[in-house]
Coordinates of C-alpha atoms and ligand atoms in Angstrom, one line a residue:
X1 CA 0.3 0.3 0.0
X2 CA 0.9 3.3 -0.9
X3 CA -1.0 5.4 0.8
X4 CA -0.4 8.6 2.8
X5 CA -1.0 7.8 6.7
X6 CA -2.1 9.3 9.7
X7 CA -1.4 7.7 13.1
X8 CA -3.7 7.6 16.0
X9 CA -2.1 7.2 19.2
X10 CA -4.9 6.0 21.7
X11 CA -4.8 6.7 25.2
X12 CA -7.8 4.5 25.7
X13 CA -10.6 6.8 25.1
X14 CA -13.8 5.2 24.3
X15 CA -14.2 7.2 21.3
X16 CA -10.8 6.5 20.0
X17 CA -11.6 4.7 17.0
X18 CA -14.5 7.5 16.0
X19 CA -11.1 9.5 15.6
X20 CA -9.7 6.6 12.6
X21 CA -13.4 6.5 11.1
X22 CA -13.6 10.6 10.5
X23 CA -10.2 10.7 9.4
X24 CA -10.9 7.7 6.7
X25 CA -14.4 9.5 6.0
X26 CA -12.1 12.2 4.7
X27 CA -10.6 9.3 2.4
X28 CA -7.2 9.2 4.4
X29 CA -5.9 6.4 5.7
X30 CA -5.3 6.1 9.5
X31 CA -4.5 3.5 11.7
X32 CA -4.7 3.4 16.0
X33 CA -2.1 2.0 17.8
X34 CA -1.3 2.0 21.4
X35 CA 0.4 5.2 22.8
X36 CA 3.0 2.7 24.9
X37 CA 4.8 2.0 21.4
X38 CA 8.1 3.6 21.8
X39 CA 10.3 6.2 20.1
X40 CA 12.1 3.4 18.1
X41 CA 8.7 2.3 17.0
X42 CA 7.7 5.6 15.9
X43 CA 10.7 6.3 14.0
X44 CA 10.9 3.0 12.1
X45 CA 6.6 3.9 11.4
X46 CA 7.4 7.2 9.8
X47 CA 10.8 6.0 7.9
X48 CA 8.8 5.1 4.5
X49 CA 7.8 9.1 4.3
X50 CA 3.9 8.0 4.3
X51 CA 3.4 9.6 7.9
X52 CA 1.7 12.8 7.3
X53 CA 0.0 13.4 11.0
X54 CA 0.0 12.2 14.5
X55 CA -3.7 12.7 16.5
X56 CA -3.1 11.8 20.1
X57 CA -6.6 10.8 21.6
X58 CA -8.3 11.0 24.9
X59 CA -7.8 8.6 28.0
X60 CA -10.1 6.4 29.7
X61 CA -8.8 8.0 32.9
X62 CA -11.2 11.1 33.7
X63 CA -8.2 12.8 35.0
X64 CA -4.7 13.5 33.7
X65 CA -3.1 12.6 37.3
X66 CA -4.3 9.3 37.3
X67 CA -2.8 8.0 34.2
X68 CA 0.9 8.2 33.4
X69 CA 0.7 7.4 30.1
X70 CA 2.8 10.0 28.0
X71 CA 3.1 10.5 24.2
X72 CA 6.6 8.6 23.0
X73 CA 9.2 12.3 22.6
X74 CA 9.7 11.0 19.4
X75 CA 6.1 12.1 18.0
X76 CA 7.1 15.6 18.2
X77 CA 10.9 15.3 16.4
X78 CA 9.5 13.8 13.4
X79 CA 8.6 17.3 11.7
X80 CA 4.8 16.5 11.0
X81 CA 1.8 18.3 12.3
X82 CA 0.4 16.8 15.9
X83 CA -3.0 17.2 17.1
X84 CA -4.1 16.5 20.8
X85 CA -7.3 15.9 21.6
X86 CA -8.3 16.0 25.3
X87 CA -5.9 13.9 27.4
X88 CA -3.5 14.4 24.2
X89 CA -4.0 18.2 24.5
X90 CA -2.8 17.9 28.3
X91 CA 0.4 15.4 27.8
X92 CA 1.3 17.4 24.9
X93 CA 1.2 20.9 26.9
X94 CA 2.7 19.0 29.7
X95 CA 5.6 17.3 27.4
X96 CA 6.5 20.1 25.7
X97 CA 6.9 22.7 28.8
X98 CA 3.4 23.4 29.9
X99 CA 1.4 23.0 32.7
X100 CA -1.8 20.7 33.8
X101 CA -4.1 22.0 36.5
X102 CA -6.0 19.0 38.2
X103 CA -8.8 19.0 40.7
X104 CA -11.2 20.7 38.7
X105 CA -14.8 19.8 38.8
X106 CA -15.7 17.4 35.9
X107 CA -17.2 19.1 32.9
X108 CA -19.2 17.0 30.9
X109 CA -21.5 17.8 28.0
X110 CA -22.0 20.7 25.8
X111 CA -20.1 23.8 25.8
X112 CA -19.7 27.0 23.8
X113 CA -16.5 27.4 22.4
X114 CA -14.7 30.8 21.1
X115 CA -11.9 30.4 18.6
X116 CA -9.4 32.4 19.1
X117 CA -6.1 34.1 16.7
X118 CA -7.3 32.9 13.4
X119 CA -5.4 29.5 13.4
X120 CA -5.3 27.4 10.4
X121 CA -7.2 24.5 12.1
X122 CA -10.1 26.5 13.1
X123 CA -10.1 29.2 10.5
X124 CA -13.6 30.1 9.1
X125 CA -15.0 27.3 10.8
X126 CA -17.6 28.5 13.3
X127 CA -21.4 27.3 14.0
X128 CA -22.4 30.9 14.7
X129 CA -20.8 34.4 15.2
X130 CA -21.8 36.6 18.4
X131 CA -22.6 40.2 17.7
X132 CA -19.0 41.1 18.4
X133 CA -18.2 39.2 15.3
X134 CA -16.5 36.2 17.5
X135 CA -16.8 32.9 15.9
X136 CA -18.7 30.2 17.9
X137 CA -18.4 26.6 18.3
X138 CA -21.2 23.9 20.0
X139 CA -18.9 21.0 20.9
X140 CA -19.3 18.2 23.1
X141 CA -16.4 18.7 26.3
X142 CA -15.8 15.5 28.8
X143 CA -12.5 16.2 31.1
X144 CA -12.0 17.2 35.1
X145 CA -8.3 18.4 34.4
X146 CA -7.4 21.5 32.4
X147 CA -4.0 23.4 30.6
X148 CA -3.4 26.0 32.9
X149 CA -0.2 26.8 30.8
X150 CA 0.8 26.8 27.3
X151 CA 4.5 25.6 26.3
X152 CA 6.5 28.1 24.9
X153 CA 5.7 28.7 21.4
X154 CA 2.3 28.1 21.5
X155 CA -0.8 30.9 21.1
X156 CA -4.5 30.5 22.4
X157 CA -6.8 28.7 19.8
X158 CA -10.1 28.5 22.0
X159 CA -11.8 29.5 25.3
X160 CA -14.7 28.9 27.1
X161 CA -16.2 30.3 30.3
X162 CA -14.9 27.3 32.3
X163 CA -11.9 26.3 30.3
X164 CA -9.9 29.5 29.3
X165 CA -7.2 27.5 27.2
X166 CA -9.5 25.0 25.6
X167 CA -7.2 25.2 22.3
X168 CA -3.9 26.0 21.6
X169 CA -1.4 25.8 18.5
X170 CA 2.3 26.2 17.9
X171 CA 1.7 27.2 13.9
X172 CA 5.7 26.9 13.3
X173 CA 6.0 23.3 14.2
X174 CA 2.1 22.6 13.2
X175 CA 1.2 21.8 16.9
X176 CA -2.5 22.0 17.5
X177 CA -4.6 20.9 20.7
X178 CA -8.3 20.8 21.4
X179 CA -9.9 20.0 24.9
X180 CA -13.0 19.1 23.6
X181 CA -13.6 15.7 21.0
X182 CA -13.9 16.6 17.4
X183 CA -14.5 13.1 16.9
X184 CA -17.8 13.0 18.1
X185 CA -21.3 13.7 16.1
X186 CA -22.4 16.4 19.0
X187 CA -19.3 18.3 18.2
X188 CA -21.2 19.8 15.1
X189 CA -18.0 21.3 13.3
X190 CA -15.9 18.2 14.3
X191 CA -15.7 16.7 11.2
X192 CA -14.8 20.1 9.3
X193 CA -11.9 20.4 12.0
X194 CA -10.7 16.9 11.8
X195 CA -10.7 17.3 7.6
X196 CA -8.8 20.5 7.9
X197 CA -5.9 18.8 9.9
X198 CA -5.7 16.1 7.8
X199 CA -6.1 17.5 4.1
X200 CA -4.7 21.3 4.7
X201 CA -2.4 21.1 7.6
X202 CA -1.0 17.6 7.2
X203 CA -1.4 17.6 3.4
X204 CA -2.3 14.0 3.2
X205 CA -3.4 12.7 -0.2
X206 CA -7.2 11.7 0.2
X207 CA -6.6 8.5 -1.8
X208 CA -8.2 6.1 0.7
X209 CA -11.7 5.2 -1.7
X210 CA -13.7 1.7 -1.5
X211 CA -14.2 1.6 -5.2
X212 CA -10.5 2.3 -5.8
X213 CA -9.5 -0.6 -2.8
X214 CA -10.9 -3.2 -4.7
X215 CA -7.9 -3.5 -7.2
X216 CA -5.4 -3.0 -4.7
X217 CA -6.8 -5.8 -2.4
X218 CA -7.5 -8.0 -5.5
X219 CA -4.0 -7.4 -6.4
X220 CA -2.6 -8.4 -2.4
X221 CA -4.8 -11.4 -2.1
X222 CA -3.5 -12.8 -5.5
X223 CA 0.2 -12.2 -5.0
X224 CA -0.5 -13.7 -1.1
X225 CA -2.4 -16.9 -2.5
X226 CA -0.6 -18.0 -5.5
X227 CA -2.0 -20.5 -7.2
X228 CA -3.1 -22.4 -4.1
X229 CA -6.6 -22.9 -2.6
X230 CA -8.8 -21.0 0.0
X231 CA -11.6 -22.2 2.2
X232 CA -14.0 -19.8 3.7
X233 CA -16.7 -20.2 6.3
X234 CA -19.7 -18.5 4.7
X235 CA -22.3 -17.4 7.6
X236 CA -24.6 -15.0 5.3
X237 CA -23.5 -12.2 7.7
X238 CA -22.1 -9.0 6.2
X239 CA -18.2 -9.7 6.7
X240 CA -17.7 -13.2 5.8
X241 CA -20.1 -12.5 2.2
X242 CA -18.2 -9.2 1.6
X243 CA -14.8 -11.2 2.3
X244 CA -16.0 -14.3 0.0
X245 CA -17.2 -11.7 -2.8
X246 CA -13.7 -9.9 -2.6
X247 CA -11.4 -13.1 -2.6
X248 CA -13.9 -14.6 -5.6
X249 CA -13.0 -11.7 -7.4
X250 CA -9.0 -11.8 -6.9
X251 CA -9.0 -15.8 -7.4
X252 CA -12.0 -17.3 -8.5
X253 CA -12.3 -21.0 -8.4
X254 CA -9.6 -21.2 -6.0
X255 CA -11.9 -20.0 -3.4
X256 CA -14.4 -22.7 -2.0
X257 CA -17.1 -21.4 0.6
X258 CA -18.4 -23.7 3.4
X259 CA -21.6 -22.6 4.3
X260 CA -22.6 -24.5 7.7
X261 CA -26.7 -24.7 8.1
X262 CA -27.1 -25.1 11.7
X263 CA -30.7 -24.6 11.1
X264 CA -31.1 -21.8 13.7
X265 CA -31.2 -19.3 10.7
X266 CA -33.9 -16.9 9.7
X267 CA -36.7 -17.6 6.9
X268 CA -35.3 -18.6 3.8
X269 CA -31.9 -17.2 4.7
X270 CA -29.7 -20.5 3.7
X271 CA -31.5 -20.4 0.4
X272 CA -30.5 -16.6 0.0
X273 CA -27.0 -17.0 0.4
X274 CA -26.8 -20.1 -2.2
X275 CA -28.9 -18.0 -4.9
X276 CA -26.4 -14.8 -4.2
X277 CA -23.0 -16.8 -3.7
X278 CA -23.5 -19.6 -6.1
X279 CA -26.2 -18.4 -8.5
X280 CA -25.3 -15.0 -8.9
X281 CA -21.7 -15.0 -8.2
X282 CA -20.9 -18.4 -9.5
X283 CA -18.4 -19.1 -6.4
X284 CA -18.0 -22.8 -5.5
X285 CA -20.3 -23.2 -2.3
X286 CA -20.5 -26.1 -0.2
X287 CA -23.7 -26.4 2.1
X288 CA -23.2 -28.4 5.0
X289 CA -27.1 -28.9 6.2
X290 CA -26.4 -29.9 9.5
X291 CA -29.7 -29.1 11.4
X292 CA -30.7 -32.3 12.7
X293 CA -27.2 -32.6 14.2
X294 CA -27.5 -29.3 15.7
X295 CA -31.2 -30.1 17.0
X296 CA -29.9 -32.8 18.5
X297 CA -27.1 -32.3 20.1
X298 CA -29.3 -29.4 21.6
X299 CA -32.2 -31.4 23.1
X300 CA -32.7 -30.7 26.8
X301 CA -30.4 -28.2 27.3
X302 CA -31.9 -24.7 28.9
X303 CA -28.8 -22.9 30.1
X304 CA -27.9 -20.3 27.6
X305 CA -23.9 -20.8 27.8
X306 CA -24.6 -24.4 27.2
X307 CA -26.4 -23.8 24.2
X308 CA -23.7 -21.2 23.0
X309 CA -21.1 -23.8 23.9
X310 CA -22.7 -26.6 22.1
X311 CA -23.4 -24.8 18.8
X312 CA -19.9 -23.1 18.9
X313 CA -18.5 -26.6 19.0
X314 CA -20.8 -28.2 16.7
X315 CA -20.2 -25.6 13.8
X316 CA -16.7 -26.3 14.4
X317 CA -16.8 -30.1 14.2
X318 CA -19.1 -29.6 11.0
X319 CA -17.0 -27.2 9.4
X320 CA -13.5 -29.2 10.2
X321 CA -15.2 -32.2 8.7
X322 CA -16.1 -30.3 5.5
X323 CA -12.7 -28.7 5.1
X324 CA -10.9 -32.0 5.7
X325 CA -13.2 -33.4 2.6
X326 CA -12.1 -30.3 0.6
X327 CA -8.7 -31.1 1.1
X328 CA -8.8 -34.4 -0.2
X329 CA -10.7 -33.9 -3.1
X330 CA -8.6 -30.8 -4.9
X331 CA -6.1 -31.4 -6.8
X332 CA -4.2 -28.2 -5.9
X333 CA -2.7 -27.9 -2.1
X334 CA -5.3 -26.3 -0.1
X335 CA -3.2 -23.9 2.2
X336 CA -5.4 -20.9 3.2
X337 CA -8.9 -20.3 5.7
X338 CA -10.2 -16.9 5.0
X339 CA -12.1 -15.2 7.8
X340 CA -13.8 -11.7 7.5
X341 CA -11.6 -10.1 10.4
X342 CA -11.9 -6.8 10.5
X343 CA -9.9 -3.7 11.7
X344 CA -12.0 -3.3 15.0
X345 CA -11.5 -6.7 15.9
X346 CA -7.1 -6.1 15.8
X347 CA -7.0 -3.0 16.8
X348 CA -4.7 -2.9 20.0
X349 CA -6.2 -0.2 22.6
X350 CA -3.8 1.5 24.5
X351 CA -3.9 2.9 28.4
X352 CA -6.4 -0.2 28.8
X353 CA -3.7 -2.2 30.7
X354 CA -6.0 -1.8 34.0
X355 CA -9.4 -2.2 32.5
X356 CA -10.2 -5.5 32.7
X357 CA -13.5 -6.7 30.9
X358 CA -16.1 -8.6 32.0
X359 CA -17.4 -11.4 30.1
X360 CA -20.9 -11.3 30.4
X361 CA -22.2 -13.9 27.2
X362 CA -18.9 -15.9 25.6
X363 CA -19.3 -15.0 21.9
X364 CA -19.6 -17.7 18.9
X365 CA -15.9 -18.2 18.4
X366 CA -13.9 -19.9 16.1
X367 CA -10.6 -19.5 17.1
X368 CA -7.8 -21.7 16.9
X369 CA -9.2 -23.1 13.6
X370 CA -6.7 -22.4 11.4
X371 CA -3.5 -24.4 13.4
X372 CA -6.3 -27.5 14.0
X373 CA -6.7 -27.7 10.2
X374 CA -3.1 -26.7 8.7
X375 CA -3.7 -23.9 7.4
X376 CA -2.5 -20.5 7.2
X377 CA -5.2 -17.4 7.8
X378 CA -5.9 -15.0 4.8
X379 CA -8.0 -12.1 6.6
X380 CA -8.0 -9.6 3.3
X381 CA -10.9 -7.1 5.6
X382 CA -8.5 -6.6 8.6
X383 CA -7.7 -3.0 7.2
X384 CA -11.2 -2.0 7.5
X385 CA -14.0 -0.3 9.8
X386 CA -17.5 -2.0 9.1
X387 CA -18.9 0.6 7.2
X388 CA -15.7 0.3 4.8
X389 CA -17.2 -3.2 4.4
X390 CA -20.1 -2.6 3.4
X391 CA -19.1 0.0 0.8
X392 CA -16.8 -2.3 -0.4
X393 CA -19.5 -4.9 -0.3
X394 CA -21.3 -2.5 -2.5
X395 CA -18.8 -1.7 -5.1
X396 CA -18.7 -5.6 -5.2
X397 CA -21.8 -5.6 -6.5
X398 CA -23.5 -7.1 -3.2
X399 CA -26.8 -6.2 -2.9
X400 CA -27.4 -3.4 -0.4
X401 CA -30.1 -5.3 1.6
X402 CA -26.9 -7.7 2.3
X403 CA -24.6 -5.4 3.3
X404 CA -26.7 -3.1 5.3
X405 CA -28.0 -6.2 7.3
X406 CA -28.8 -6.0 11.2
X407 CA -26.0 -8.1 12.8
X408 CA -26.9 -11.6 13.6
X409 CA -25.4 -13.4 16.2
X410 CA -23.2 -16.8 15.7
X411 CA -25.6 -19.3 17.8
X412 CA -28.4 -17.5 16.0
X413 CA -31.9 -18.4 16.8
X414 CA -30.5 -21.1 19.7
X415 CA -30.5 -17.8 21.7
X416 CA -33.6 -16.2 20.6
X417 CA -35.5 -19.4 21.7
X418 CA -35.8 -18.7 25.6
X419 CA -34.6 -22.4 27.1
X420 CA -35.0 -25.6 25.3
X421 CA -34.3 -25.4 21.6
X422 CA -36.7 -27.8 19.6
X423 CA -37.6 -27.3 16.0
X424 CA -41.3 -26.6 16.1
X425 CA -39.9 -23.4 18.3
X426 CA -37.6 -22.4 15.7
X427 CA -40.2 -22.6 13.1
X428 CA -42.7 -20.5 14.6
X429 CA -40.1 -17.9 15.5
X430 CA -38.6 -17.9 11.8
X431 CA -42.3 -16.7 10.7
X432 CA -43.0 -14.3 13.5
X433 CA -39.5 -12.5 12.8
X434 CA -39.8 -12.5 9.0
X435 CA -43.1 -10.7 9.4
X436 CA -41.3 -8.1 11.9
X437 CA -38.7 -7.5 9.7
X438 CA -40.6 -7.2 6.5
X439 CA -43.5 -4.1 8.3
X440 CA -39.9 -2.7 9.3
X441 CA -38.9 -2.4 5.9
X442 CA -42.3 -1.5 5.0
X443 CA -42.7 1.5 7.2
X444 CA -41.1 5.0 6.4
X445 CA -40.7 7.5 8.8
X446 CA -42.1 10.6 7.7
X447 CA -39.5 12.8 9.5
X448 CA -36.1 11.4 8.1
X449 CA -37.7 9.4 4.8
X450 CA -35.9 6.2 6.3
X451 CA -37.4 3.0 7.2
X452 CA -38.0 1.5 10.4
X453 CA -35.3 -0.7 9.2
X454 CA -32.8 1.4 9.1
X455 CA -33.8 3.7 11.9
X456 CA -32.9 0.7 14.0
X457 CA -29.7 -1.1 14.6
X458 CA -30.6 -4.4 15.2
X459 CA -34.0 -6.1 15.4
X460 CA -35.6 -9.4 16.0
X461 CA -38.3 -11.4 17.4
X462 CA -38.2 -13.5 20.6
X463 CA -39.9 -16.6 21.3
X464 CA -41.1 -17.2 25.1
X465 CA -42.0 -20.9 25.8
X466 CA -44.8 -20.4 27.4
X467 CA -48.6 -20.6 27.0
X468 CA -51.4 -17.8 27.4
X469 CA -55.1 -17.9 26.7
X470 CA -56.4 -16.1 23.5
X471 CA -59.8 -16.2 22.0
X472 CA -60.1 -16.1 18.1
X473 CA -63.4 -16.9 16.1
X474 CA -66.0 -18.5 18.7
X475 CA -62.8 -20.7 19.8
X476 CA -60.7 -20.2 22.9
X477 CA -56.6 -20.7 22.3
X478 CA -53.9 -21.7 24.2
X479 CA -50.7 -20.8 22.3
X480 CA -47.2 -19.3 22.6
X481 CA -46.3 -15.6 23.1
X482 CA -43.4 -13.8 20.7
X483 CA -41.6 -10.5 22.2
X484 CA -40.7 -8.0 19.4
X485 CA -37.1 -6.2 20.2
X486 CA -35.7 -3.3 18.5
X487 CA -32.7 -1.2 19.5
X488 CA -31.1 1.8 18.5
X489 CA -27.0 1.9 19.2
X490 CA -23.5 3.1 17.9
X491 CA -21.5 0.5 19.5
X492 CA -24.1 -2.2 21.1
X493 CA -22.2 -1.9 24.3
X494 CA -25.4 0.4 25.2
X495 CA -28.5 0.7 23.7
X496 CA -31.8 2.2 23.9
X497 CA -35.3 0.7 22.9
X498 CA -36.3 2.0 19.8
X499 CA -39.8 4.2 19.9
X500 CA -41.3 2.5 16.8
X501 CA -45.0 3.8 15.7
X502 CA -47.7 2.0 17.6
X503 CA -49.1 1.8 13.8
X504 CA -46.4 -0.2 13.1
X505 CA -46.5 -2.4 16.5
X506 CA -50.2 -2.7 15.6
X507 CA -49.7 -4.2 12.0
X508 CA -46.9 -6.6 13.2
X509 CA -49.0 -8.0 15.9
X510 CA -52.4 -8.1 13.9
X511 CA -50.5 -10.4 11.5
X512 CA -48.1 -12.5 13.4
X513 CA -51.5 -13.6 15.4
X514 CA -53.3 -14.2 12.2
X515 CA -50.7 -15.7 9.9
X516 CA -48.6 -17.8 12.8
X517 CA -50.7 -20.3 13.8
X518 CA -49.4 -21.3 17.4
X519 CA -48.9 -18.0 18.9
X520 CA -51.4 -15.7 20.3
X521 CA -50.2 -13.2 22.0
X522 CA -46.7 -10.7 20.8
X523 CA -45.2 -8.0 23.5
X524 CA -42.7 -5.0 22.9
X525 CA -39.4 -5.1 24.9
X526 CA -39.1 -1.4 26.6
X527 CA -35.8 -2.7 28.4
X528 CA -32.2 -0.7 27.5
X529 CA -28.9 -1.5 27.5
X530 CA -28.1 -1.9 30.5
X531 CA -29.2 -3.2 32.6
X532 CA -30.8 -5.2 30.1
X533 CA -28.7 -7.0 27.1
X534 CA -30.2 -6.5 23.8
X535 CA -30.5 -10.4 22.9
X536 CA -32.7 -12.0 25.6
X537 CA -29.7 -14.6 26.3
Ligands
XMP601 P1 -25.8 -8.7 23.8 O1 -27.0 -9.2 24.0 O2 -24.9 -8.8 24.5 O3 -25.6 -8.3 22.4 O4 -26.4 -6.9 24.7 C1 -24.7 -7.4 21.3 C2 -24.5 -7.9 20.3 O5 -23.7 -9.2 20.0 C3 -24.6 -9.7 19.4 N1 -24.4 -11.4 20.5 C4 -23.7 -12.2 19.7 N2 -23.1 -12.6 18.7 N3 -22.1 -14.4 19.4 C5 -22.4 -13.7 18.4 O6 -21.7 -13.8 17.4 C6 -23.3 -14.4 20.6 O7 -23.3 -15.4 21.4 C7 -23.5 -13.4 20.6 N4 -24.5 -12.9 21.7 C8 -24.8 -11.7 21.3 C9 -25.9 -9.3 19.8 O8 -26.4 -9.8 18.2 C10 -25.4 -7.9 19.5 O9 -25.4 -7.3 18.4

């Protein structure tokens, strides 16, 4: 790759990845690395001349004094522009001879910032102008400490009532720093500010475009694989689908996709995957129909984690057996296992050493497969963010409905049927869920012009194995209950239940109760995450 690049050093803020995404939205390639890389790493990273600028992120620590993380000093000696954000500003100030003051009340939320000094970073960027003619920005702040004294060479670039030094700049060395967060969408001009930094100040070439990336990625896959064969586990999800389409574009019949159908997919999903990849793309796809095997293993099991383990284990077994068959029947050497790993899966975050994630749910994990199968790993999406994967998918000709789908968990309907999984339940759930999704796609919101499928991040139906009494015609029914779940979220770590219009809920419940014999009651889940999770199990 010959792209110019921006280095983002991560001090552990939850929104560091947003910085990288904003930079890439300006079509400049960027990478996130932990803040504790050393000087020689930084110099090596810059050695090929492609590094055009560095951004220091915020931190997970709310106060500067809580953290001992500092930027490698080499960052300030490379001769490229540096932008410090929040904690990144504070460490820049401290490391270059200024002073940070602690013990302040935490400032969190919107703030009005006055731009000062007409620096190249903020010049002509404003949300409004005061009667005196000062440019004002509406920004998002989240900090405790602040810079009390600027380092030598810096001038004031922005201030708020409670934070007199909310931005500072050394125009000669092209060092800039902001106490507020330009990467979050609450800062309305944030995108313009980051664009200004990478395009005008760093002069990075805006050549990171997914349409053009295809040729580069195809070339890289061909070089890596040579004339060997590749196996890929196709799930029907966005990442594996785009990976399959890309690899197929590169090496055609040297790719064999294995699609394990565990019988816990949505309505017609298996057929749709086959139709797309085998029918339209003419890729080689082996469909392993293992639904009986999965349902057999799940019989009598009610604990959610036990169900996940069984589904994960069986998936690996079925996949391994199919891969072994392919290895034996192919004339050429099967040497590669392809996976749809994406950039957020591989980013190593900084400043997080003390943070320990708690496992709430064990995710469907197929790690260790390449070693067990004796295959090398091919991961053509590992530099891409999810939105880039989607763009690439569309550029490769995959249908937008497939590429912009809501996420679907690996264990599938296995964790959406509460308690024991039975085929009868799965069939009822599939029918009900299909109606819900159809209606979400049919209902357009008058204000935004978007469908409710687009306005929600994830929506699905949950099967509750309890029966309630109903009346239909002249008769009494005693049937099952389903719950509808629809959430809005940007990161799936927290989520709000979606305020779906009553008319939509009414249509869905009417259709499910009338069309799905065996369900006579529909409920809507109004729990946010936390404390509830998105899935029910
Ligand atoms: P929760 O329920 O933890 O879900 O709030 C957050 C996101 O993760 C998905 N999810 C899973 N994905 N295997 C997966 O591949 C799993 O076992 C699993 N459990 C939850 C869930 O659909 C949501 O997008």
